[in-house]
CSV table of C-alpha atoms in Angstrom, one decimal:
chain,number,residue,atom,x,y,z
L,10,MET,CA,0.1,0.1,0.0
L,11,LEU,CA,1.7,3.5,-1.0
L,12,PHE,CA,-0.4,5.3,1.4
L,13,PRO,CA,-0.7,5.2,5.2
L,14,PRO,CA,-4.6,4.4,6.5
L,15,LEU,CA,-4.9,8.2,7.7
L,16,VAL,CA,-3.9,9.6,3.8
L,17,GLN,CA,-5.6,6.9,2.3
L,18,ALA,CA,-8.9,7.7,4.4
L,19,GLY,CA,-8.6,11.3,3.4
L,20,LEU,CA,-7.9,10.8,-0.4
L,21,ASP,CA,-10.6,8.5,-0.2
L,22,HIS,CA,-12.6,11.2,0.8
L,23,ALA,CA,-11.3,13.4,-1.8
L,24,LEU,CA,-12.1,10.8,-4.5
L,25,GLN,CA,-15.8,11.3,-3.5
L,26,LYS,CA,-15.6,15.2,-4.5
L,27,ALA,CA,-16.4,16.0,-1.2
L,28,SER,CA,-13.2,18.3,-0.5
L,29,PRO,CA,-10.2,19.6,-2.6
L,30,VAL,CA,-6.8,18.3,-2.3
L,31,LEU,CA,-3.3,19.1,-3.0
L,32,LEU,CA,-1.0,15.9,-2.8
L,33,SER,CA,2.7,16.8,-2.3
L,34,ASP,CA,5.9,14.8,-2.4
L,35,VAL,CA,4.8,13.1,-5.6
L,36,ALA,CA,8.1,12.5,-7.5
L,37,ASP,CA,7.4,13.6,-11.6
L,38,GLY,CA,9.1,9.4,-11.9
L,39,ALA,CA,6.1,8.2,-9.3
L,40,THR,CA,3.5,9.9,-11.1
L,41,GLY,CA,2.2,6.8,-12.4
L,42,LEU,CA,2.5,4.4,-8.9
L,43,VAL,CA,0.5,7.5,-7.7
L,44,LEU,CA,-2.3,7.4,-10.1
L,45,ALA,CA,-2.7,3.7,-10.1
L,46,GLU,CA,-2.9,3.7,-6.7
L,47,LEU,CA,-5.6,6.3,-6.5
L,48,ALA,CA,-7.6,4.6,-9.5
L,49,ARG,CA,-7.7,1.7,-7.5
L,50,LEU,CA,-9.4,3.6,-4.4
L,51,ARG,CA,-11.5,5.2,-6.9
L,52,PHE,CA,-12.9,1.5,-8.2
L,53,ALA,CA,-13.0,0.3,-4.7
L,54,ARG,CA,-15.8,2.8,-3.6
L,55,GLY,CA,-18.1,0.4,-5.2
L,56,VAL,CA,-20.6,0.5,-8.7
L,57,GLU,CA,-22.7,3.3,-7.5
L,58,VAL,CA,-19.8,5.7,-8.1
L,59,PRO,CA,-18.4,5.7,-11.7
L,60,ALA,CA,-14.7,4.0,-11.5
L,61,LEU,CA,-12.8,6.7,-13.5
L,62,LEU,CA,-9.8,8.6,-12.9
L,63,THR,CA,-9.0,11.7,-15.3
L,64,PHE,CA,-5.4,13.1,-14.9
L,65,VAL,CA,-4.3,16.3,-16.6
L,66,ALA,CA,-0.8,16.3,-17.9
L,67,ARG,CA,0.7,19.7,-18.5
L,68,ASP,CA,2.3,18.2,-21.8
L,69,GLY,CA,2.1,15.5,-25.0
L,70,LEU,CA,5.5,14.2,-23.7
L,71,ARG,CA,4.4,14.3,-19.8
L,72,GLN,CA,1.1,12.2,-21.2
L,73,ALA,CA,3.1,9.6,-22.6
L,74,GLU,CA,5.2,9.0,-19.8
L,75,VAL,CA,2.8,9.0,-16.8
L,76,GLN,CA,0.5,6.5,-19.7
L,77,ALA,CA,3.8,4.2,-19.8
L,78,ALA,CA,4.3,4.3,-15.9
L,79,ILE,CA,0.6,3.4,-15.3
L,80,GLN,CA,0.9,0.2,-17.9
L,81,ALA,CA,4.2,-0.6,-15.9
L,82,PHE,CA,3.2,-0.4,-12.5
L,83,ALA,CA,-0.5,-1.6,-12.9
L,84,PRO,CA,-1.1,-3.1,-15.9
L,85,GLU,CA,-4.9,-4.4,-14.8
L,86,ILE,CA,-5.4,-0.7,-14.8
L,87,GLU,CA,-7.7,0.1,-18.3
L,88,VAL,CA,-5.8,3.6,-19.9
L,89,LEU,CA,-7.6,5.9,-22.1
L,90,SER,CA,-5.9,8.6,-24.0
L,91,LEU,CA,-6.7,12.1,-25.4
L,92,PRO,CA,-4.9,13.9,-27.2
L,93,ALA,CA,-5.0,17.3,-27.9
L,94,TRP,CA,-4.8,18.7,-31.7
L,95,ASP,CA,-1.2,18.9,-33.0
L,96,CYS,CA,-1.6,22.5,-34.9
L,97,GLN,CA,-2.0,25.9,-33.2
L,98,PRO,CA,-5.1,28.0,-32.1
L,99,TYR,CA,-7.0,29.7,-35.0
L,100,ASP,CA,-4.2,27.7,-37.6
L,101,ARG,CA,-4.7,27.3,-41.0
L,102,ALA,CA,-3.6,23.7,-41.2
L,103,SER,CA,-6.0,20.8,-39.9
L,104,PRO,CA,-4.8,18.7,-37.3
L,105,ASN,CA,-3.3,15.1,-38.4
L,106,ALA,CA,-5.9,12.8,-39.2
L,107,SER,CA,-4.4,10.0,-37.5
L,108,LEU,CA,-4.5,12.0,-34.4
L,109,VAL,CA,-8.2,13.2,-34.6
L,110,ALA,CA,-8.9,9.3,-35.1
L,111,ARG,CA,-7.1,9.0,-31.8
L,112,ARG,CA,-9.3,11.4,-30.4
L,113,MET,CA,-12.9,10.1,-31.7
L,114,GLU,CA,-11.8,6.6,-30.6
L,115,CYS,CA,-11.1,7.6,-26.9
L,116,LEU,CA,-14.0,9.3,-26.9
L,117,ALA,CA,-16.6,6.8,-28.3
L,118,ARG,CA,-15.1,4.6,-25.5
L,119,LEU,CA,-16.2,6.9,-23.2
L,120,VAL,CA,-20.0,7.4,-24.5
L,121,ARG,CA,-20.0,3.8,-24.7
L,122,SER,CA,-19.1,2.3,-21.7
L,123,ARG,CA,-19.4,4.2,-18.0
L,124,GLY,CA,-17.5,1.6,-16.2
L,125,GLY,CA,-16.2,-2.1,-16.0
L,126,ALA,CA,-14.9,-4.7,-14.2
L,127,ARG,CA,-11.7,-2.8,-13.5
L,128,PRO,CA,-9.7,0.7,-12.6
L,129,ARG,CA,-9.9,3.0,-15.3
L,130,VAL,CA,-7.7,6.2,-16.0
L,131,LEU,CA,-8.5,8.8,-18.5
L,132,ILE,CA,-5.1,10.7,-19.2
L,133,THR,CA,-5.1,14.0,-21.5
L,134,THR,CA,-3.2,17.2,-21.4
L,135,VAL,CA,-4.2,20.7,-20.4
L,136,ASN,CA,-4.3,21.7,-24.0
L,137,ALA,CA,-7.0,19.0,-24.7
L,138,ALA,CA,-8.9,19.7,-21.7
L,139,LEU,CA,-9.1,23.1,-22.3
L,140,GLN,CA,-10.5,22.6,-26.0
L,141,LYS,CA,-14.2,21.9,-26.1
L,142,LEU,CA,-15.5,18.8,-28.0
L,143,PRO,CA,-18.3,17.8,-30.2
L,144,PRO,CA,-21.3,17.1,-28.4
L,145,ALA,CA,-21.2,13.3,-27.0
L,146,ASP,CA,-24.6,12.4,-28.5
L,147,PHE,CA,-23.1,13.0,-31.6
L,148,VAL,CA,-20.0,10.8,-30.9
L,149,SER,CA,-22.7,8.2,-29.6
L,150,ARG,CA,-25.2,8.4,-32.7
L,151,GLN,CA,-22.6,8.2,-35.5
L,152,SER,CA,-20.6,4.7,-34.4
L,153,PHE,CA,-21.2,2.1,-37.0
L,154,SER,CA,-21.5,-1.4,-36.1
L,155,ALA,CA,-21.2,-4.7,-38.2
L,156,ALA,CA,-21.4,-8.2,-38.2
L,157,PRO,CA,-21.3,-11.5,-40.5
L,158,GLY,CA,-25.0,-11.9,-41.1
L,159,ASN,CA,-26.2,-8.3,-41.2
L,160,ALA,CA,-27.7,-7.3,-44.3
L,161,LEU,CA,-26.1,-3.8,-45.3
L,162,ASP,CA,-26.4,-1.3,-48.4
L,163,LEU,CA,-23.2,-0.9,-49.5
L,164,ALA,CA,-23.9,2.7,-50.8
L,165,GLU,CA,-25.0,3.7,-47.2
L,166,ILE,CA,-21.5,2.4,-46.1
L,167,SER,CA,-19.8,4.6,-48.8
L,168,ALA,CA,-21.7,7.4,-47.4
L,169,TRP,CA,-21.0,6.7,-43.9
L,170,LEU,CA,-17.4,6.6,-44.7
L,171,GLU,CA,-17.2,9.9,-46.8
L,172,ALA,CA,-19.4,12.1,-44.1
L,173,ASN,CA,-17.1,10.4,-41.2
L,174,GLY,CA,-13.7,11.6,-42.4
L,175,TYR,CA,-12.3,8.3,-44.4
L,176,GLN,CA,-10.3,9.2,-47.8
L,177,ARG,CA,-11.6,7.1,-50.4
L,178,SER,CA,-8.1,5.4,-51.9
L,179,SER,CA,-7.4,2.4,-54.8
L,180,THR,CA,-5.8,0.6,-52.3
L,181,VAL,CA,-5.9,0.9,-48.3
L,182,ARG,CA,-2.7,1.4,-46.2
L,183,ASP,CA,-3.1,3.7,-43.7
L,184,VAL,CA,-5.7,4.8,-40.8
L,185,GLY,CA,-8.5,6.3,-42.4
L,186,GLU,CA,-8.6,5.0,-46.0
L,187,TYR,CA,-11.1,2.8,-47.5
L,188,ALA,CA,-11.7,1.3,-50.8
L,189,LEU,CA,-14.4,-0.5,-52.7
L,190,ARG,CA,-14.2,-3.4,-54.9
L,191,GLY,CA,-17.2,-5.0,-56.3
L,192,GLY,CA,-18.7,-6.7,-53.4
L,193,ILE,CA,-15.4,-5.8,-51.4
L,194,VAL,CA,-15.0,-3.2,-48.7
L,195,ASP,CA,-11.4,-2.3,-47.4
L,196,LEU,CA,-11.1,0.0,-44.7
L,197,PHE,CA,-8.7,1.0,-42.1
L,198,PRO,CA,-10.4,2.1,-38.8
L,199,PRO,CA,-8.7,4.0,-35.9
L,200,GLY,CA,-7.8,1.8,-33.4
L,201,PHE,CA,-6.7,-0.7,-35.3
L,202,ALA,CA,-3.3,-2.4,-35.7
L,203,GLU,CA,-4.3,-4.0,-39.1
L,204,PRO,CA,-7.0,-2.6,-42.3
L,205,VAL,CA,-9.8,-4.8,-42.2
L,206,ARG,CA,-12.0,-6.2,-45.5
L,207,LEU,CA,-15.6,-6.6,-45.7
L,208,ASP,CA,-16.6,-9.4,-48.2
L,209,PHE,CA,-20.4,-9.3,-49.3
L,210,PHE,CA,-22.7,-12.0,-51.1
L,211,GLY,CA,-25.4,-8.9,-52.6
L,212,ASP,CA,-26.5,-7.0,-49.7
L,213,THR,CA,-25.6,-9.6,-46.5
L,214,LEU,CA,-22.0,-9.6,-45.1
L,215,GLU,CA,-20.3,-13.0,-45.3
L,216,SER,CA,-17.1,-12.2,-43.3
L,217,ILE,CA,-14.8,-9.6,-41.5
L,218,ARG,CA,-11.5,-10.3,-42.2
L,219,SER,CA,-8.1,-8.2,-41.3
L,220,PHE,CA,-5.5,-8.2,-43.4
L,221,ASP,CA,-1.9,-7.2,-44.2
L,222,PRO,CA,-1.4,-3.9,-46.1
L,223,GLU,CA,1.4,-5.1,-48.0
L,224,THR,CA,0.3,-8.8,-48.7
L,225,GLN,CA,-3.3,-8.0,-48.7
L,226,ARG,CA,-3.3,-11.7,-47.6
L,227,SER,CA,-6.0,-12.2,-44.4
L,228,SER,CA,-4.7,-12.5,-40.8
L,229,ALA,CA,-7.8,-13.0,-38.9
L,230,GLN,CA,-11.6,-13.3,-38.9
L,231,LEU,CA,-13.5,-10.7,-36.4
L,232,ARG,CA,-16.8,-11.8,-35.1
L,233,ALA,CA,-18.2,-7.8,-35.4
L,234,LEU,CA,-16.8,-4.6,-36.8
L,235,GLU,CA,-17.5,-1.4,-34.5
L,236,MET,CA,-16.0,2.1,-35.6
L,237,VAL,CA,-16.1,5.6,-35.1
L,238,PRO,CA,-16.3,8.8,-36.8
L,239,MET,CA,-12.8,9.6,-38.5
L,240,SER,CA,-13.8,13.7,-37.9
L,241,GLU,CA,-15.3,15.8,-35.3
L,242,PHE,CA,-18.4,16.7,-37.8
L,243,GLN,CA,-19.9,15.6,-40.6
L,244,LEU,CA,-20.6,17.5,-43.9
L,245,THR,CA,-24.1,16.4,-44.0
L,246,SER,CA,-26.5,19.0,-45.1
L,247,GLU,CA,-27.9,20.0,-42.1
L,248,ALA,CA,-24.3,20.9,-40.5
L,249,ILE,CA,-23.5,22.9,-43.9
L,250,LYS,CA,-26.7,24.5,-43.5
L,251,ARG,CA,-25.7,25.4,-39.6
L,252,PHE,CA,-22.1,26.4,-40.7
L,253,ARG,CA,-23.6,28.8,-43.4
L,254,GLN,CA,-26.2,30.4,-40.9
L,255,GLY,CA,-23.3,30.6,-38.1
L,256,TYR,CA,-20.6,32.1,-39.9
L,257,LEU,CA,-23.2,34.5,-41.2
L,258,THR,CA,-24.7,35.8,-37.8
L,259,GLN,CA,-20.8,36.0,-37.0
L,260,PHE,CA,-19.4,37.6,-39.5
L,261,GLY,CA,-22.4,39.5,-41.9
L,262,ALA,CA,-22.9,39.0,-45.1
L,263,ASN,CA,-19.8,40.3,-46.9
L,264,LEU,CA,-18.1,37.2,-47.8
L,265,ARG,CA,-16.8,37.6,-51.0
L,266,GLY,CA,-13.8,35.8,-51.6
L,267,ASP,CA,-14.1,33.8,-48.4
L,268,THR,CA,-13.3,30.0,-49.8
L,269,LEU,CA,-13.8,28.6,-46.7
L,270,TYR,CA,-17.3,29.3,-46.7
L,271,GLU,CA,-17.4,28.8,-50.2
L,272,HIS,CA,-15.9,25.3,-49.9
L,273,ILE,CA,-18.5,24.3,-47.2
L,274,SER,CA,-21.5,25.8,-48.5
L,275,GLU,CA,-20.3,23.6,-51.9
L,276,GLY,CA,-19.8,20.4,-49.0
L,277,ARG,CA,-16.0,20.4,-50.0
L,278,LYS,CA,-13.8,19.8,-47.4
L,279,HIS,CA,-11.2,22.9,-46.5
L,280,ILE,CA,-7.9,22.8,-45.0
L,281,GLY,CA,-7.9,23.8,-41.3
L,282,MET,CA,-12.0,24.1,-41.5
L,283,GLU,CA,-11.8,22.3,-38.0
L,284,HIS,CA,-11.3,25.6,-36.0
L,285,TRP,CA,-14.9,26.6,-36.9
L,286,LEU,CA,-16.3,23.0,-35.5
L,287,PRO,CA,-18.7,25.2,-33.2
L,288,LEU,CA,-20.4,26.0,-36.3
L,289,PHE,CA,-20.8,22.5,-37.2
L,290,HIS,CA,-22.6,21.5,-33.8
L,291,ALA,CA,-25.9,23.0,-31.9
L,292,GLY,CA,-23.2,23.5,-29.3
L,293,LEU,CA,-20.0,21.9,-28.1
L,294,ASP,CA,-19.3,20.1,-24.7
L,295,ALA,CA,-17.0,20.2,-22.5
L,296,LEU,CA,-14.4,17.1,-21.5
L,297,GLU,CA,-16.7,16.4,-18.2
L,298,ALA,CA,-20.0,15.7,-20.5
L,299,TYR,CA,-17.9,12.6,-21.6
L,300,VAL,CA,-16.5,11.6,-18.0
L,301,PRO,CA,-19.5,12.6,-15.9
L,302,ASP,CA,-18.7,12.4,-11.8
L,303,THR,CA,-15.1,11.7,-12.7
L,304,VAL,CA,-12.3,13.3,-10.2
L,305,PHE,CA,-9.7,15.1,-12.3
L,306,VAL,CA,-6.0,15.0,-11.4
L,307,LEU,CA,-3.8,17.8,-12.3
L,308,ASP,CA,-0.1,17.4,-13.0
L,309,SER,CA,2.6,19.5,-11.2
L,310,GLN,CA,3.1,22.8,-13.4
L,311,ALA,CA,-0.6,22.5,-15.0
L,312,ASP,CA,-1.7,25.5,-14.0
L,313,GLY,CA,1.2,27.4,-15.4
L,314,ALA,CA,0.8,25.4,-18.8
L,315,ALA,CA,-2.8,26.4,-18.8
L,316,GLN,CA,-2.4,29.9,-18.3
L,317,GLU,CA,0.0,29.8,-20.7
L,318,ARG,CA,-2.4,28.1,-23.3
L,319,LEU,CA,-5.5,30.7,-22.8
L,320,SER,CA,-2.6,33.8,-23.4
L,321,GLN,CA,-1.8,32.2,-26.6
L,322,ILE,CA,-5.2,31.4,-27.7
L,323,GLU,CA,-6.1,35.2,-26.8
L,324,ASP,CA,-2.8,36.5,-28.8
L,325,TYR,CA,-3.5,34.5,-31.5
L,326,PHE,CA,-7.1,35.8,-32.0
L,327,GLU,CA,-6.1,39.2,-31.5
L,328,ALA,CA,-3.5,38.3,-34.5
L,329,ARG,CA,-6.2,37.1,-36.9
L,330,ARG,CA,-8.7,39.2,-36.1
L,331,SER,CA,-6.4,42.2,-36.8
L,332,THR,CA,-5.1,40.7,-40.2
L,333,GLN,CA,-9.0,40.6,-41.1
L,334,GLU,CA,-9.4,44.4,-40.4
L,335,ASP,CA,-6.5,44.9,-42.2
L,336,GLY,CA,-8.1,43.9,-45.4
L,337,HIS,CA,-5.6,40.7,-45.9
L,338,SER,CA,-6.0,39.1,-49.4
L,339,VAL,CA,-6.9,35.9,-47.8
L,340,PRO,CA,-9.8,36.4,-45.0
L,341,TYR,CA,-9.7,34.5,-41.7
L,342,ARG,CA,-12.4,35.4,-39.7
L,343,PRO,CA,-12.1,33.7,-36.5
L,344,LEU,CA,-14.7,32.6,-33.8
L,345,PRO,CA,-14.4,33.9,-30.1
L,346,PRO,CA,-12.4,31.9,-28.2
L,347,GLY,CA,-15.0,31.1,-25.9
L,348,LEU,CA,-17.0,29.2,-28.2
L,349,LEU,CA,-13.5,26.9,-29.0
L,350,TYR,CA,-11.9,27.0,-25.5
L,351,ARG,CA,-12.5,26.9,-21.9
L,352,SER,CA,-12.6,30.6,-20.4
L,353,ARG,CA,-9.8,31.1,-17.4
L,354,GLU,CA,-13.0,30.9,-14.9
L,355,GLU,CA,-14.2,27.6,-16.5
L,356,TRP,CA,-10.2,26.3,-15.9
L,357,GLN,CA,-10.2,27.9,-12.3
L,358,LYS,CA,-13.6,26.0,-11.5
L,359,LEU,CA,-12.2,22.9,-12.8
L,360,ARG,CA,-8.9,23.4,-11.0
L,361,GLY,CA,-10.9,24.2,-7.5
L,362,ALA,CA,-12.4,20.9,-7.3
L,363,ALA,CA,-9.3,19.0,-8.4
L,364,ILE,CA,-6.6,17.0,-6.8
L,365,GLU,CA,-3.4,18.5,-7.7
L,366,VAL,CA,0.0,17.1,-7.1
L,367,SER,CA,3.4,18.2,-6.4
L,368,PRO,CA,6.8,17.4,-6.4
L,369,PHE,CA,7.7,19.6,-3.3
L,370,THR,CA,6.8,19.2,0.3
L,371,MET,CA,3.7,21.6,1.0
L,372,GLU,CA,2.7,23.5,3.9
L,373,PRO,CA,-0.9,23.9,4.4
L,374,ALA,CA,-2.5,27.3,2.8
L,375,GLY,CA,-5.9,27.8,0.9
L,376,SER,CA,-8.9,26.0,0.9
L,377,LYS,CA,-7.1,22.6,-0.4
L,378,THR,CA,-6.2,20.2,2.2
L,379,ILE,CA,-2.6,19.0,1.9
L,380,PHE,CA,-1.4,14.9,2.1
L,381,SER,CA,1.9,13.8,1.2
L,382,ALA,CA,2.7,11.1,-1.1
L,383,ARG,CA,6.5,10.0,0.4
L,384,THR,CA,8.0,9.7,-2.9
L,385,HIS,CA,11.2,11.0,-3.7
L,386,ARG,CA,13.6,11.9,-6.8
L,387,GLY,CA,15.7,8.6,-7.1
L,388,ARG,CA,19.4,9.7,-7.0
L,389,ASP,CA,21.0,10.5,-10.3
L,390,PHE,CA,24.4,9.9,-10.0
L,391,ALA,CA,25.5,13.4,-11.2
L,392,PRO,CA,28.3,14.1,-9.3
L,393,GLU,CA,30.1,10.3,-9.8
L,394,ARG,CA,29.3,11.2,-13.5
L,395,THR,CA,31.2,14.7,-13.6
L,396,ASN,CA,33.8,12.8,-11.5
L,397,PRO,CA,36.8,11.4,-13.7
L,398,GLU,CA,38.1,9.5,-10.8
L,399,ALA,CA,34.5,7.7,-9.7
L,400,ASN,CA,33.1,4.8,-10.9
L,401,VAL,CA,29.2,5.2,-11.2
L,402,PHE,CA,28.6,1.4,-11.3
L,403,GLN,CA,29.9,0.8,-8.2
L,404,ALA,CA,28.3,4.1,-6.8
L,405,ALA,CA,24.9,2.6,-8.0
L,406,VAL,CA,25.8,-1.3,-6.7
L,407,ASP,CA,26.5,0.5,-3.2
L,408,HIS,CA,23.8,2.9,-2.7
L,409,ALA,CA,21.5,-0.5,-3.8
L,410,GLN,CA,23.0,-2.5,-1.2
L,411,ALA,CA,22.7,0.4,1.1
L,412,ARG,CA,18.5,0.7,0.4
L,413,ALA,CA,18.0,-3.2,0.3
L,414,ARG,CA,19.7,-3.2,3.8
L,415,ASP,CA,16.7,-0.8,4.7
L,416,GLY,CA,14.4,-3.2,3.3
L,417,ARG,CA,13.8,-1.6,0.2
L,418,ARG,CA,13.0,-3.4,-2.7
L,419,ILE,CA,15.6,-2.9,-5.5
L,420,VAL,CA,14.3,-2.4,-9.0
L,421,PHE,CA,17.0,-1.7,-12.1
L,422,ALA,CA,14.9,-0.5,-15.8
L,423,ALA,CA,16.7,-0.8,-18.9
L,424,GLY,CA,15.8,0.7,-22.2
L,425,SER,CA,16.2,-2.5,-24.1
L,426,ASP,CA,16.7,-6.1,-23.7
L,427,GLY,CA,19.8,-6.2,-24.8
L,428,ALA,CA,21.0,-3.2,-22.2
L,429,ARG,CA,19.0,-5.4,-19.4
L,430,ASP,CA,21.6,-8.2,-20.1
L,431,ARG,CA,24.4,-5.7,-20.2
L,432,LEU,CA,23.7,-3.6,-17.0
L,433,GLY,CA,23.3,-7.3,-15.2
L,434,GLY,CA,26.6,-8.4,-16.1
L,435,VAL,CA,28.3,-5.2,-14.8
L,436,LEU,CA,26.3,-4.9,-11.8
L,437,ALA,CA,27.0,-8.4,-10.9
L,438,ASP,CA,30.9,-7.4,-11.6
L,439,HIS,CA,31.0,-5.1,-9.5
L,440,GLY,CA,29.8,-6.8,-6.1
L,441,LEU,CA,25.7,-6.3,-6.3
L,442,ALA,CA,25.3,-9.7,-4.0
L,443,LYS,CA,22.2,-10.9,-5.1
L,444,GLN,CA,20.7,-10.7,-9.0
L,445,PRO,CA,18.7,-7.8,-9.4
L,446,VAL,CA,15.2,-7.7,-10.9
L,447,LEU,CA,16.1,-6.4,-14.3
L,448,ARG,CA,13.3,-5.3,-16.8
L,449,SER,CA,13.4,-3.2,-20.0
L,450,LEU,CA,11.1,-0.3,-20.4
L,451,ASN,CA,10.0,-2.1,-23.7
């Protein structure tokens, strides 16, 4: 057990959203371990409380690090990952299609399942948490499922794929592509390791198989297929009408030379159109709509990252708006930030009810109760690395033996299987009395 009984009782109370908490002494490398313990406590509350914890990392690199740590420390925990767009606010570029597919896959899993037989952790970033999302009911409605024996219309399947952001191709190789050949539909849905082939006899689906995109040979038979949209909106007639009305309301009728408005009105895609996402829906949802009753855990430095991002959003908006007012030859009419992003007040409201983690020892201050996770940053042997007279391996062995005498369990981690084997031999050569537990990070 990571937390002593008194701290565990206090955190259990916080996990019921009864009081905000600051969890101190959480070393960066121990964040995944701490989250795993919090997720177990959350899950132990029982079925009346959805067993989901939401961690907001300060950036994408940190998101990946914490996800890998949870999977290493607690493989029994289900981890979901919601990335942010990989473009700047009010950009002329669209977010990467495969990244949008990962976002939609995560959102679909959230709306389809509110719990399960094991703890769950959603890991996202400050940038993703600040940005509003397509309505949860849109994601739920637009999912597609099929199983052998179903009667399906090939034209309707093609229309669904086109409306949900799939690109037609002669040969399917990448996520988000599909191909039609007679009674065969090949497609590469997000979240799949390989593309999928639907084989029809007339209108009846006979089989669903995954296949190797290089050899085109089938590799496995699937009992069913569940798919999610590749895009956060659809270019349906209803969505186009809503976009046109909203665009005219926001920017007036003098839209001559506005290629975005012209392309969308014609049902054509336009690079960067995702930055007008609110106009394709009746309204956007905050992340809480997908994770009702969750408990948010904020990474160290998350508030600083959020303030910087909000300032960036405001600066980019003002820059785009001033360019528009100067009569730029290529119009860019930005939507007000509040339509696509949280406000500062909304962020502070989320933060006020969250568990915040800090690597530092903190003294009581403000309205948050402070508990210590009792983790500390490990020794990095920097002095030995910079001293040509020192032996860093001997220093590591001496340190490990000293910690072992204190009753600690020692684990050495390596970057690969080969590095693990070499490290084991070097440590043994330097007198490690007992063969250490060595694990690669792969």
